[in-house]
Amino acid sequence: MNAGNRGNRYRTPLKDVRGLGSAKTGTEHFIHQRQTATALALLGLWFVWFVIGLVGSDYLTAADAVSRPWNAVLLVGFLVAMFWHAQLGLQVILEDYIHHSLLALVLQTGVKFIAVLGAIVSIFAVARIALAG
């Protein structure tokens, strides 16, 4: 046994769990998907309750509800988690099904751009309503 192979027999699968596998980011991506999914599950329940409470309300009542600090903060959290989770999910789909490297790069960049733009526009809308009230 040469000196180079001696160290391998002491390695554990822990290196893979720490994200040190071939892609170096698989574990981090997996964790972010689970974190955003958990946030969306909790914030989604709040969002459904919030929207049901606004059924039949006029614009001013809805704007007043959004302008309350806790509702605005939770709504922004919901929007951030939603766009981030969507981008992560679409990234996996594109990685699995798009095999042409240039097309994959263009689509990945487009998805990230649209997700960031959507989040910025949505957060701006909530901030504008919240700060106007």
PDB file of C-alpha atoms in Angstrom, residues 37-115:
ATOM      1  CA  ALA A  37     -40.272  24.503   1.998  1.00  0.00           C
ATOM      2  CA  THR A  38     -40.654  24.603   5.790  1.00  0.00           C
ATOM      3  CA  ALA A  39     -40.923  28.397   5.751  1.00  0.00           C
ATOM      4  CA  LEU A  40     -43.520  28.185   2.974  1.00  0.00           C
ATOM      5  CA  ALA A  41     -45.553  25.596   4.863  1.00  0.00           C
ATOM      6  CA  LEU A  42     -45.745  27.817   7.938  1.00  0.00           C
ATOM      7  CA  LEU A  43     -46.114  31.114   6.094  1.00  0.00           C
ATOM      8  CA  GLY A  44     -48.551  29.506   3.656  1.00  0.00           C
ATOM      9  CA  LEU A  45     -50.893  28.677   6.525  1.00  0.00           C
ATOM     10  CA  TRP A  46     -50.690  32.289   7.701  1.00  0.00           C
ATOM     11  CA  PHE A  47     -51.214  33.553   4.113  1.00  0.00           C
ATOM     12  CA  VAL A  48     -54.348  31.430   3.598  1.00  0.00           C
ATOM     13  CA  TRP A  49     -55.732  32.639   6.943  1.00  0.00           C
ATOM     14  CA  PHE A  50     -54.855  36.238   5.999  1.00  0.00           C
ATOM     15  CA  VAL A  51     -56.518  36.030   2.560  1.00  0.00           C
ATOM     16  CA  ILE A  52     -59.627  34.294   3.924  1.00  0.00           C
ATOM     17  CA  GLY A  53     -59.935  37.140   6.431  1.00  0.00           C
ATOM     18  CA  LEU A  54     -59.956  39.602   3.532  1.00  0.00           C
ATOM     19  CA  VAL A  55     -62.633  37.865   1.448  1.00  0.00           C
ATOM     20  CA  GLY A  56     -65.287  40.425   0.591  1.00  0.00           C
ATOM     21  CA  SER A  57     -63.154  43.375   1.707  1.00  0.00           C
ATOM     22  CA  ASP A  58     -62.565  46.454  -0.391  1.00  0.00           C
ATOM     23  CA  TYR A  59     -59.151  47.730  -1.483  1.00  0.00           C
ATOM     24  CA  LEU A  60     -58.744  50.149   1.426  1.00  0.00           C
ATOM     25  CA  THR A  61     -59.429  47.426   3.990  1.00  0.00           C
ATOM     26  CA  ALA A  62     -56.964  45.075   2.278  1.00  0.00           C
ATOM     27  CA  ALA A  63     -54.334  47.821   2.047  1.00  0.00           C
ATOM     28  CA  ASP A  64     -54.850  48.625   5.725  1.00  0.00           C
ATOM     29  CA  ALA A  65     -54.377  44.933   6.608  1.00  0.00           C
ATOM     30  CA  VAL A  66     -51.161  44.718   4.553  1.00  0.00           C
ATOM     31  CA  SER A  67     -49.849  47.927   6.123  1.00  0.00           C
ATOM     32  CA  ARG A  68     -49.911  46.442   9.629  1.00  0.00           C
ATOM     33  CA  PRO A  69     -46.258  45.734  10.546  1.00  0.00           C
ATOM     34  CA  TRP A  70     -46.575  42.019  11.335  1.00  0.00           C
ATOM     35  CA  ASN A  71     -48.625  41.342   8.226  1.00  0.00           C
ATOM     36  CA  ALA A  72     -46.153  43.246   6.032  1.00  0.00           C
ATOM     37  CA  VAL A  73     -43.180  41.400   7.537  1.00  0.00           C
ATOM     38  CA  LEU A  74     -44.841  37.997   7.167  1.00  0.00           C
ATOM     39  CA  LEU A  75     -45.912  38.794   3.615  1.00  0.00           C
ATOM     40  CA  VAL A  76     -42.359  39.798   2.646  1.00  0.00           C
ATOM     41  CA  GLY A  77     -41.049  36.607   4.269  1.00  0.00           C
ATOM     42  CA  PHE A  78     -43.591  34.585   2.308  1.00  0.00           C
ATOM     43  CA  LEU A  79     -42.568  36.283  -0.949  1.00  0.00           C
ATOM     44  CA  VAL A  80     -38.832  35.774  -0.361  1.00  0.00           C
ATOM     45  CA  ALA A  81     -39.305  32.109   0.550  1.00  0.00           C
ATOM     46  CA  MET A  82     -41.632  31.572  -2.416  1.00  0.00           C
ATOM     47  CA  PHE A  83     -39.324  33.056  -5.059  1.00  0.00           C
ATOM     48  CA  TRP A  84     -36.223  31.416  -3.565  1.00  0.00           C
ATOM     49  CA  HIS A  85     -37.919  28.009  -3.366  1.00  0.00           C
ATOM     50  CA  ALA A  86     -39.229  28.340  -6.935  1.00  0.00           C
ATOM     51  CA  GLN A  87     -35.751  29.217  -8.219  1.00  0.00           C
ATOM     52  CA  LEU A  88     -34.212  26.234  -6.400  1.00  0.00           C
ATOM     53  CA  GLY A  89     -36.833  23.860  -7.780  1.00  0.00           C
ATOM     54  CA  LEU A  90     -36.507  25.124 -11.331  1.00  0.00           C
ATOM     55  CA  GLN A  91     -32.726  24.871 -11.051  1.00  0.00           C
ATOM     56  CA  VAL A  92     -33.024  21.152 -10.273  1.00  0.00           C
ATOM     57  CA  ILE A  93     -35.424  20.608 -13.171  1.00  0.00           C
ATOM     58  CA  LEU A  94     -33.125  22.411 -15.598  1.00  0.00           C
ATOM     59  CA  GLU A  95     -30.079  20.503 -14.350  1.00  0.00           C
ATOM     60  CA  ASP A  96     -31.895  17.202 -14.832  1.00  0.00           C
ATOM     61  CA  TYR A  97     -33.439  17.801 -18.258  1.00  0.00           C
ATOM     62  CA  ILE A  98     -31.349  20.378 -20.147  1.00  0.00           C
ATOM     63  CA  HIS A  99     -28.126  18.802 -21.380  1.00  0.00           C
ATOM     64  CA  HIS A 100     -26.907  21.438 -23.828  1.00  0.00           C
ATOM     65  CA  SER A 101     -24.478  23.524 -21.771  1.00  0.00           C
ATOM     66  CA  LEU A 102     -25.109  26.909 -23.407  1.00  0.00           C
ATOM     67  CA  LEU A 103     -28.889  26.513 -23.256  1.00  0.00           C
ATOM     68  CA  ALA A 104     -28.640  25.359 -19.643  1.00  0.00           C
ATOM     69  CA  LEU A 105     -26.560  28.428 -18.749  1.00  0.00           C
ATOM     70  CA  VAL A 106     -29.009  30.795 -20.449  1.00  0.00           C
ATOM     71  CA  LEU A 107     -32.034  29.176 -18.806  1.00  0.00           C
ATOM     72  CA  GLN A 108     -30.412  29.052 -15.334  1.00  0.00           C
ATOM     73  CA  THR A 109     -29.454  32.724 -15.626  1.00  0.00           C
ATOM     74  CA  GLY A 110     -32.948  33.610 -16.831  1.00  0.00           C
ATOM     75  CA  VAL A 111     -34.623  31.758 -13.979  1.00  0.00           C
ATOM     76  CA  LYS A 112     -32.423  33.468 -11.393  1.00  0.00           C
ATOM     77  CA  PHE A 113     -33.013  36.865 -13.002  1.00  0.00           C
ATOM     78  CA  ILE A 114     -36.799  36.402 -13.100  1.00  0.00           C
ATOM     79  CA  ALA A 115     -36.884  35.142  -9.494  1.00  0.00           C
TER      80      ALA A 115
END
